Amino acid sequence: AQSVTQLGSHVSVSEGALVLLRCNYSSSVPPYLFWYVQYPNQGLQLLLKYTTGATLVKGINGFEAEFKKSETSFHLTKPSAHMSDAAEYFCAVSDRGGYQKVTFGTGTKLQVIP
Amino acid sequence: NAGVMQNPRHLVRRRGQEARLRCSPMKGHSHVYWYRQLPEEGLKFMVYLQKENIIDESGMPKERFSAEFPKEGPSILRIQQVVRGDSAAYFCASSPPMVATYNEQFFGPGTRLTVL
Protein backbone atom coordinates (compact mmCIF):
# COMPACT_ATOMS: atom_id res chain seq x y z
CA ALA A 1 0.00 0.00 0.00
CA GLN A 2 1.18 3.49 -0.78
CA SER A 3 1.54 6.21 1.81
CA VAL A 4 2.66 9.82 1.88
CA THR A 5 4.26 11.67 4.77
CA GLN A 6 4.44 15.43 4.88
CA LEU A 7 6.76 16.73 7.56
CA GLY A 8 5.36 19.76 9.31
CA SER A 9 1.66 20.52 9.29
CA HIS A 10 2.45 24.25 9.49
CA VAL A 11 5.37 26.10 7.93
CA SER A 12 6.03 29.82 8.26
CA VAL A 13 8.41 31.77 6.05
CA SER A 14 9.12 35.43 5.54
CA GLU A 15 8.14 37.06 2.30
CA GLY A 16 11.07 36.65 -0.11
CA ALA A 17 12.52 33.66 1.74
CA LEU A 18 12.97 30.15 0.43
CA VAL A 19 9.97 27.85 0.65
CA LEU A 20 10.70 24.18 1.37
CA LEU A 21 7.86 21.74 1.95
CA ARG A 22 8.87 18.16 2.59
CA CYS A 23 7.26 15.01 1.25
CA ASN A 24 8.32 11.39 1.53
CA TYR A 25 6.47 8.47 0.06
CA SER A 26 6.33 4.77 0.55
CA SER A 27 5.69 2.61 -2.48
CA SER A 28 6.90 -0.72 -3.77
CA VAL A 29 7.61 0.81 -7.18
CA PRO A 30 8.26 4.44 -8.12
CA PRO A 31 4.84 6.03 -8.32
CA TYR A 32 3.53 9.12 -10.01
CA LEU A 33 4.03 12.09 -7.69
CA PHE A 34 2.08 15.32 -7.35
CA TRP A 35 1.84 18.55 -5.44
CA TYR A 36 -1.51 20.26 -5.13
CA VAL A 37 -2.37 23.63 -3.62
CA GLN A 38 -5.64 24.44 -1.88
CA TYR A 39 -6.70 27.99 -1.11
CA PRO A 40 -9.31 28.53 1.61
CA ASN A 41 -12.73 27.16 0.71
CA GLN A 42 -11.58 26.11 -2.73
CA GLY A 43 -10.76 22.88 -4.51
CA LEU A 44 -7.33 21.50 -5.29
CA GLN A 45 -5.18 22.87 -8.05
CA LEU A 46 -2.33 20.86 -9.50
CA LEU A 47 1.02 22.61 -9.01
CA LEU A 48 3.23 20.05 -10.65
CA LYS A 49 3.65 16.35 -11.27
CA TYR A 50 6.35 13.80 -11.87
CA THR A 51 5.52 10.88 -14.13
CA THR A 52 8.71 10.08 -16.00
CA GLY A 53 11.84 11.69 -17.40
CA ALA A 54 13.66 14.57 -15.75
CA THR A 55 13.59 14.32 -11.99
CA LEU A 56 13.46 18.09 -11.45
CA VAL A 57 9.95 19.19 -12.25
CA LYS A 58 8.87 22.78 -12.69
CA GLY A 59 5.32 23.82 -12.00
CA ILE A 60 3.14 26.86 -11.87
CA ASN A 61 3.74 29.97 -9.77
CA GLY A 62 7.49 29.41 -9.63
CA PHE A 63 7.37 26.13 -7.70
CA GLU A 64 9.51 23.13 -8.46
CA ALA A 65 10.10 19.70 -6.97
CA GLU A 66 12.76 17.06 -7.31
CA PHE A 67 12.10 13.34 -7.34
CA LYS A 68 14.83 11.52 -5.43
CA LYS A 69 14.34 7.80 -5.70
CA SER A 70 17.12 6.94 -3.25
CA GLU A 71 15.51 9.11 -0.59
CA THR A 72 11.91 8.36 -1.62
CA SER A 73 11.32 12.10 -1.49
CA PHE A 74 9.58 14.74 -3.56
CA HIS A 75 10.16 18.02 -1.74
CA LEU A 76 8.55 21.21 -3.02
CA THR A 77 10.57 24.41 -3.24
CA LYS A 78 10.25 28.01 -4.33
CA PRO A 79 13.19 30.41 -4.19
CA SER A 80 11.22 33.45 -2.99
CA ALA A 81 7.90 33.34 -1.18
CA HIS A 82 5.09 35.71 -2.05
CA MET A 83 2.15 36.61 0.14
CA SER A 84 -0.11 34.94 -2.41
CA ASP A 85 1.59 31.59 -1.74
CA ALA A 86 -0.15 31.31 1.62
CA ALA A 87 -2.29 28.20 1.25
CA GLU A 88 -2.35 24.52 2.09
CA TYR A 89 -0.17 22.20 0.06
CA PHE A 90 -0.76 18.50 -0.45
CA CYS A 91 1.70 15.93 -1.69
CA ALA A 92 0.15 12.92 -3.39
CA VAL A 93 1.09 9.68 -5.11
CA SER A 94 -0.62 7.29 -7.45
CA ASP A 95 0.09 3.95 -9.00
CA ARG A 96 1.56 3.84 -12.47
CA GLY A 97 -0.83 1.16 -13.53
CA GLY A 98 -4.54 0.66 -13.27
CA TYR A 99 -6.66 3.73 -12.82
CA GLN A 100 -4.03 5.60 -10.83
CA LYS A 101 -5.78 5.91 -7.48
CA VAL A 102 -4.40 8.94 -5.68
CA THR A 103 -3.24 8.89 -2.07
CA PHE A 104 -2.81 12.26 -0.37
CA GLY A 105 -0.63 13.42 2.47
CA THR A 106 -2.14 15.26 5.40
CA GLY A 107 -1.14 18.65 4.07
CA THR A 108 1.14 21.52 5.06
CA LYS A 109 -0.25 24.98 5.71
CA LEU A 110 2.14 27.63 4.50
CA GLN A 111 2.09 31.00 6.21
CA VAL A 112 3.96 33.87 4.60
CA ILE A 113 4.98 36.65 6.97
CA PRO A 114 5.33 40.15 5.55
CA ASN B 1 -14.43 24.77 -21.18
CA ALA B 2 -16.08 24.49 -17.81
CA GLY B 3 -14.26 22.64 -15.09
CA VAL B 4 -15.63 20.07 -12.70
CA MET B 5 -18.78 21.40 -11.12
CA GLN B 6 -20.17 20.46 -7.75
CA ASN B 7 -23.37 21.47 -6.08
CA PRO B 8 -24.36 22.56 -3.66
CA ARG B 9 -21.20 24.28 -2.47
CA HIS B 10 -22.49 24.30 1.09
CA LEU B 11 -25.03 21.94 2.58
CA VAL B 12 -26.45 21.92 6.08
CA ARG B 13 -28.33 18.92 7.38
CA ARG B 14 -29.66 17.85 10.74
CA ARG B 15 -28.75 14.48 12.16
CA GLY B 16 -30.81 11.72 10.56
CA GLN B 17 -31.49 13.56 7.31
CA GLU B 18 -30.17 12.62 3.89
CA ALA B 19 -27.47 14.49 1.99
CA ARG B 20 -27.13 14.39 -1.80
CA LEU B 21 -23.99 15.78 -3.37
CA ARG B 22 -23.75 16.26 -7.12
CA CYS B 23 -20.75 16.28 -9.42
CA SER B 24 -20.69 17.13 -13.10
CA PRO B 25 -17.39 16.08 -14.65
CA MET B 26 -15.53 18.04 -17.26
CA LYS B 27 -16.74 17.65 -20.82
CA GLY B 28 -15.38 14.46 -22.33
CA HIS B 29 -14.49 12.94 -18.97
CA SER B 30 -16.03 9.58 -18.20
CA HIS B 31 -14.29 8.81 -14.90
CA VAL B 32 -15.31 10.29 -11.57
CA TYR B 33 -13.67 10.04 -8.16
CA TRP B 34 -15.01 11.14 -4.79
CA TYR B 35 -12.79 12.19 -1.90
CA ARG B 36 -13.57 13.30 1.64
CA GLN B 37 -11.56 15.84 3.59
CA LEU B 38 -12.17 15.86 7.29
CA PRO B 39 -11.13 18.94 9.26
CA GLU B 40 -7.34 19.24 9.55
CA GLU B 41 -6.80 16.15 7.42
CA GLY B 42 -5.87 15.35 3.86
CA LEU B 43 -8.18 14.00 1.22
CA LYS B 44 -9.21 10.39 1.53
CA PHE B 45 -10.31 8.37 -1.46
CA MET B 46 -13.88 7.14 -1.28
CA VAL B 47 -15.00 5.76 -4.61
CA TYR B 48 -14.14 5.60 -8.29
CA LEU B 49 -16.86 5.35 -10.91
CA GLN B 50 -17.23 5.14 -14.63
CA LYS B 51 -20.52 5.64 -16.42
CA GLU B 52 -23.03 3.24 -14.84
CA ASN B 53 -20.30 1.30 -13.04
CA ILE B 54 -18.64 1.42 -9.65
CA ILE B 55 -15.02 0.42 -10.19
CA ASP B 56 -13.56 0.81 -6.70
CA GLU B 57 -15.50 1.66 -3.55
CA SER B 58 -12.86 0.53 -1.10
CA GLY B 59 -12.86 3.91 0.65
CA MET B 60 -16.59 4.14 1.19
CA PRO B 61 -18.00 3.55 4.66
CA LYS B 62 -19.91 0.28 4.68
CA GLU B 63 -23.19 1.80 5.74
CA ARG B 64 -25.21 4.89 4.83
CA PHE B 65 -22.99 5.94 1.91
CA SER B 66 -23.65 5.22 -1.75
CA ALA B 67 -22.55 6.64 -5.08
CA GLU B 68 -23.74 6.46 -8.64
CA PHE B 69 -22.77 7.83 -12.03
CA PRO B 70 -25.70 7.28 -14.38
CA LYS B 71 -25.57 7.24 -18.13
CA GLU B 72 -27.12 10.69 -18.17
CA GLY B 73 -26.65 13.38 -15.57
CA PRO B 74 -24.20 14.05 -12.77
CA SER B 75 -22.58 11.67 -10.36
CA ILE B 76 -24.34 11.56 -7.00
CA LEU B 77 -22.85 10.85 -3.59
CA ARG B 78 -25.64 10.03 -1.18
CA ILE B 79 -25.34 9.93 2.58
CA GLN B 80 -28.32 8.59 4.47
CA GLN B 81 -29.09 9.35 8.12
CA VAL B 82 -26.22 11.77 8.46
CA VAL B 83 -24.30 12.04 11.73
CA ARG B 84 -22.06 14.83 12.99
CA GLY B 85 -18.98 12.85 12.00
CA ASP B 86 -20.03 13.17 8.36
CA SER B 87 -19.31 16.90 8.48
CA ALA B 88 -16.51 17.38 5.98
CA ALA B 89 -15.63 18.72 2.57
CA TYR B 90 -16.44 16.30 -0.23
CA PHE B 91 -14.48 16.69 -3.41
CA CYS B 92 -15.16 15.24 -6.80
CA ALA B 93 -12.53 14.78 -9.49
CA SER B 94 -12.83 13.67 -13.07
CA SER B 95 -10.44 12.32 -15.68
CA PRO B 96 -10.66 11.43 -19.34
CA PRO B 97 -10.84 7.87 -20.66
CA MET B 98 -7.67 5.89 -20.01
CA VAL B 99 -5.94 6.25 -23.33
CA ALA B 100 -2.70 7.84 -22.15
CA THR B 101 0.04 6.72 -19.83
CA TYR B 102 -1.02 9.27 -17.30
CA ASN B 103 -4.49 10.69 -16.81
CA GLU B 104 -4.71 13.76 -14.62
CA GLN B 105 -7.59 14.13 -12.21
CA PHE B 106 -9.24 17.54 -12.22
CA PHE B 107 -10.87 18.60 -8.99
CA GLY B 108 -14.09 20.43 -8.36
CA PRO B 109 -14.50 23.16 -5.71
CA GLY B 110 -16.05 20.76 -3.22
CA THR B 111 -19.23 20.57 -1.19
CA ARG B 112 -18.92 21.47 2.46
CA LEU B 113 -21.37 19.44 4.49
CA THR B 114 -22.27 20.55 7.98
CA VAL B 115 -24.37 18.26 10.15
CA LEU B 116 -26.08 19.96 13.06
Coordinates of C-alpha atoms in Angstrom, one line a residue:
Chain A
A1 CA 0.0 0.0 0.0
Q2 CA 1.2 3.5 -0.8
S3 CA 1.5 6.2 1.8
V4 CA 2.7 9.8 1.9
T5 CA 4.3 11.7 4.8
Q6 CA 4.4 15.4 4.9
L7 CA 6.8 16.7 7.6
G8 CA 5.4 19.8 9.3
S9 CA 1.7 20.5 9.3
H10 CA 2.4 24.2 9.5
V11 CA 5.4 26.1 7.9
S12 CA 6.0 29.8 8.3
V13 CA 8.4 31.8 6.1
S14 CA 9.1 35.4 5.5
E15 CA 8.1 37.1 2.3
G16 CA 11.1 36.7 -0.1
A17 CA 12.5 33.7 1.7
L18 CA 13.0 30.1 0.4
V19 CA 10.0 27.8 0.6
L20 CA 10.7 24.2 1.4
L21 CA 7.9 21.7 1.9
R22 CA 8.9 18.2 2.6
C23 CA 7.3 15.0 1.2
N24 CA 8.3 11.4 1.5
Y25 CA 6.5 8.5 0.1
S26 CA 6.3 4.8 0.5
S27 CA 5.7 2.6 -2.5
S28 CA 6.9 -0.7 -3.8
V29 CA 7.6 0.8 -7.2
P30 CA 8.3 4.4 -8.1
P31 CA 4.8 6.0 -8.3
Y32 CA 3.5 9.1 -10.0
L33 CA 4.0 12.1 -7.7
F34 CA 2.1 15.3 -7.4
W35 CA 1.8 18.5 -5.4
Y36 CA -1.5 20.3 -5.1
V37 CA -2.4 23.6 -3.6
Q38 CA -5.6 24.4 -1.9
Y39 CA -6.7 28.0 -1.1
P40 CA -9.3 28.5 1.6
N41 CA -12.7 27.2 0.7
Q42 CA -11.6 26.1 -2.7
G43 CA -10.8 22.9 -4.5
L44 CA -7.3 21.5 -5.3
Q45 CA -5.2 22.9 -8.0
L46 CA -2.3 20.9 -9.5
L47 CA 1.0 22.6 -9.0
L48 CA 3.2 20.0 -10.7
K49 CA 3.6 16.4 -11.3
Y50 CA 6.3 13.8 -11.9
T51 CA 5.5 10.9 -14.1
T52 CA 8.7 10.1 -16.0
G53 CA 11.8 11.7 -17.4
A54 CA 13.7 14.6 -15.8
T55 CA 13.6 14.3 -12.0
L56 CA 13.5 18.1 -11.4
V57 CA 10.0 19.2 -12.3
K58 CA 8.9 22.8 -12.7
G59 CA 5.3 23.8 -12.0
I60 CA 3.1 26.9 -11.9
N61 CA 3.7 30.0 -9.8
G62 CA 7.5 29.4 -9.6
F63 CA 7.4 26.1 -7.7
E64 CA 9.5 23.1 -8.5
A65 CA 10.1 19.7 -7.0
E66 CA 12.8 17.1 -7.3
F67 CA 12.1 13.3 -7.3
K68 CA 14.8 11.5 -5.4
K69 CA 14.3 7.8 -5.7
S70 CA 17.1 6.9 -3.2
E71 CA 15.5 9.1 -0.6
T72 CA 11.9 8.4 -1.6
S73 CA 11.3 12.1 -1.5
F74 CA 9.6 14.7 -3.6
H75 CA 10.2 18.0 -1.7
L76 CA 8.6 21.2 -3.0
T77 CA 10.6 24.4 -3.2
K78 CA 10.2 28.0 -4.3
P79 CA 13.2 30.4 -4.2
S80 CA 11.2 33.4 -3.0
A81 CA 7.9 33.3 -1.2
H82 CA 5.1 35.7 -2.1
M83 CA 2.2 36.6 0.1
S84 CA -0.1 34.9 -2.4
D85 CA 1.6 31.6 -1.7
A86 CA -0.2 31.3 1.6
A87 CA -2.3 28.2 1.2
E88 CA -2.3 24.5 2.1
Y89 CA -0.2 22.2 0.1
F90 CA -0.8 18.5 -0.5
C91 CA 1.7 15.9 -1.7
A92 CA 0.1 12.9 -3.4
V93 CA 1.1 9.7 -5.1
S94 CA -0.6 7.3 -7.4
D95 CA 0.1 3.9 -9.0
R96 CA 1.6 3.8 -12.5
G97 CA -0.8 1.2 -13.5
G98 CA -4.5 0.7 -13.3
Y99 CA -6.7 3.7 -12.8
Q100 CA -4.0 5.6 -10.8
K101 CA -5.8 5.9 -7.5
V102 CA -4.4 8.9 -5.7
T103 CA -3.2 8.9 -2.1
F104 CA -2.8 12.3 -0.4
G105 CA -0.6 13.4 2.5
T106 CA -2.1 15.3 5.4
G107 CA -1.1 18.7 4.1
T108 CA 1.1 21.5 5.1
K109 CA -0.2 25.0 5.7
L110 CA 2.1 27.6 4.5
Q111 CA 2.1 31.0 6.2
V112 CA 4.0 33.9 4.6
I113 CA 5.0 36.6 7.0
P114 CA 5.3 40.2 5.5
Chain B
N1 CA -14.4 24.8 -21.2
A2 CA -16.1 24.5 -17.8
G3 CA -14.3 22.6 -15.1
V4 CA -15.6 20.1 -12.7
M5 CA -18.8 21.4 -11.1
Q6 CA -20.2 20.5 -7.7
N7 CA -23.4 21.5 -6.1
P8 CA -24.4 22.6 -3.7
R9 CA -21.2 24.3 -2.5
H10 CA -22.5 24.3 1.1
L11 CA -25.0 21.9 2.6
V12 CA -26.5 21.9 6.1
R13 CA -28.3 18.9 7.4
R14 CA -29.7 17.8 10.7
R15 CA -28.7 14.5 12.2
G16 CA -30.8 11.7 10.6
Q17 CA -31.5 13.6 7.3
E18 CA -30.2 12.6 3.9
A19 CA -27.5 14.5 2.0
R20 CA -27.1 14.4 -1.8
L21 CA -24.0 15.8 -3.4
R22 CA -23.7 16.3 -7.1
C23 CA -20.8 16.3 -9.4
S24 CA -20.7 17.1 -13.1
P25 CA -17.4 16.1 -14.7
M26 CA -15.5 18.0 -17.3
K27 CA -16.7 17.6 -20.8
G28 CA -15.4 14.5 -22.3
H29 CA -14.5 12.9 -19.0
S30 CA -16.0 9.6 -18.2
H31 CA -14.3 8.8 -14.9
V32 CA -15.3 10.3 -11.6
Y33 CA -13.7 10.0 -8.2
W34 CA -15.0 11.1 -4.8
Y35 CA -12.8 12.2 -1.9
R36 CA -13.6 13.3 1.6
Q37 CA -11.6 15.8 3.6
L38 CA -12.2 15.9 7.3
P39 CA -11.1 18.9 9.3
E40 CA -7.3 19.2 9.5
E41 CA -6.8 16.1 7.4
G42 CA -5.9 15.4 3.9
L43 CA -8.2 14.0 1.2
K44 CA -9.2 10.4 1.5
F45 CA -10.3 8.4 -1.5
M46 CA -13.9 7.1 -1.3
V47 CA -15.0 5.8 -4.6
Y48 CA -14.1 5.6 -8.3
L49 CA -16.9 5.3 -10.9
Q50 CA -17.2 5.1 -14.6
K51 CA -20.5 5.6 -16.4
E52 CA -23.0 3.2 -14.8
N53 CA -20.3 1.3 -13.0
I54 CA -18.6 1.4 -9.6
I55 CA -15.0 0.4 -10.2
D56 CA -13.6 0.8 -6.7
E57 CA -15.5 1.7 -3.6
S58 CA -12.9 0.5 -1.1
G59 CA -12.9 3.9 0.6
M60 CA -16.6 4.1 1.2
P61 CA -18.0 3.5 4.7
K62 CA -19.9 0.3 4.7
E63 CA -23.2 1.8 5.7
R64 CA -25.2 4.9 4.8
F65 CA -23.0 5.9 1.9
S66 CA -23.7 5.2 -1.8
A67 CA -22.5 6.6 -5.1
E68 CA -23.7 6.5 -8.6
F69 CA -22.8 7.8 -12.0
P70 CA -25.7 7.3 -14.4
K71 CA -25.6 7.2 -18.1
E72 CA -27.1 10.7 -18.2
G73 CA -26.6 13.4 -15.6
P74 CA -24.2 14.1 -12.8
S75 CA -22.6 11.7 -10.4
I76 CA -24.3 11.6 -7.0
L77 CA -22.8 10.9 -3.6
R78 CA -25.6 10.0 -1.2
I79 CA -25.3 9.9 2.6
Q80 CA -28.3 8.6 4.5
Q81 CA -29.1 9.3 8.1
V82 CA -26.2 11.8 8.5
V83 CA -24.3 12.0 11.7
R84 CA -22.1 14.8 13.0
G85 CA -19.0 12.8 12.0
D86 CA -20.0 13.2 8.4
S87 CA -19.3 16.9 8.5
A88 CA -16.5 17.4 6.0
A89 CA -15.6 18.7 2.6
Y90 CA -16.4 16.3 -0.2
F91 CA -14.5 16.7 -3.4
C92 CA -15.2 15.2 -6.8
A93 CA -12.5 14.8 -9.5
S94 CA -12.8 13.7 -13.1
S95 CA -10.4 12.3 -15.7
P96 CA -10.7 11.4 -19.3
P97 CA -10.8 7.9 -20.7
M98 CA -7.7 5.9 -20.0
V99 CA -5.9 6.3 -23.3
A100 CA -2.7 7.8 -22.1
T101 CA 0.0 6.7 -19.8
Y102 CA -1.0 9.3 -17.3
N103 CA -4.5 10.7 -16.8
E104 CA -4.7 13.8 -14.6
Q105 CA -7.6 14.1 -12.2
F106 CA -9.2 17.5 -12.2
F107 CA -10.9 18.6 -9.0
G108 CA -14.1 20.4 -8.4
P109 CA -14.5 23.2 -5.7
G110 CA -16.0 20.8 -3.2
T111 CA -19.2 20.6 -1.2
R112 CA -18.9 21.5 2.5
L113 CA -21.4 19.4 4.5
T114 CA -22.3 20.6 8.0
V115 CA -24.4 18.3 10.1
L116 CA -26.1 20.0 13.1

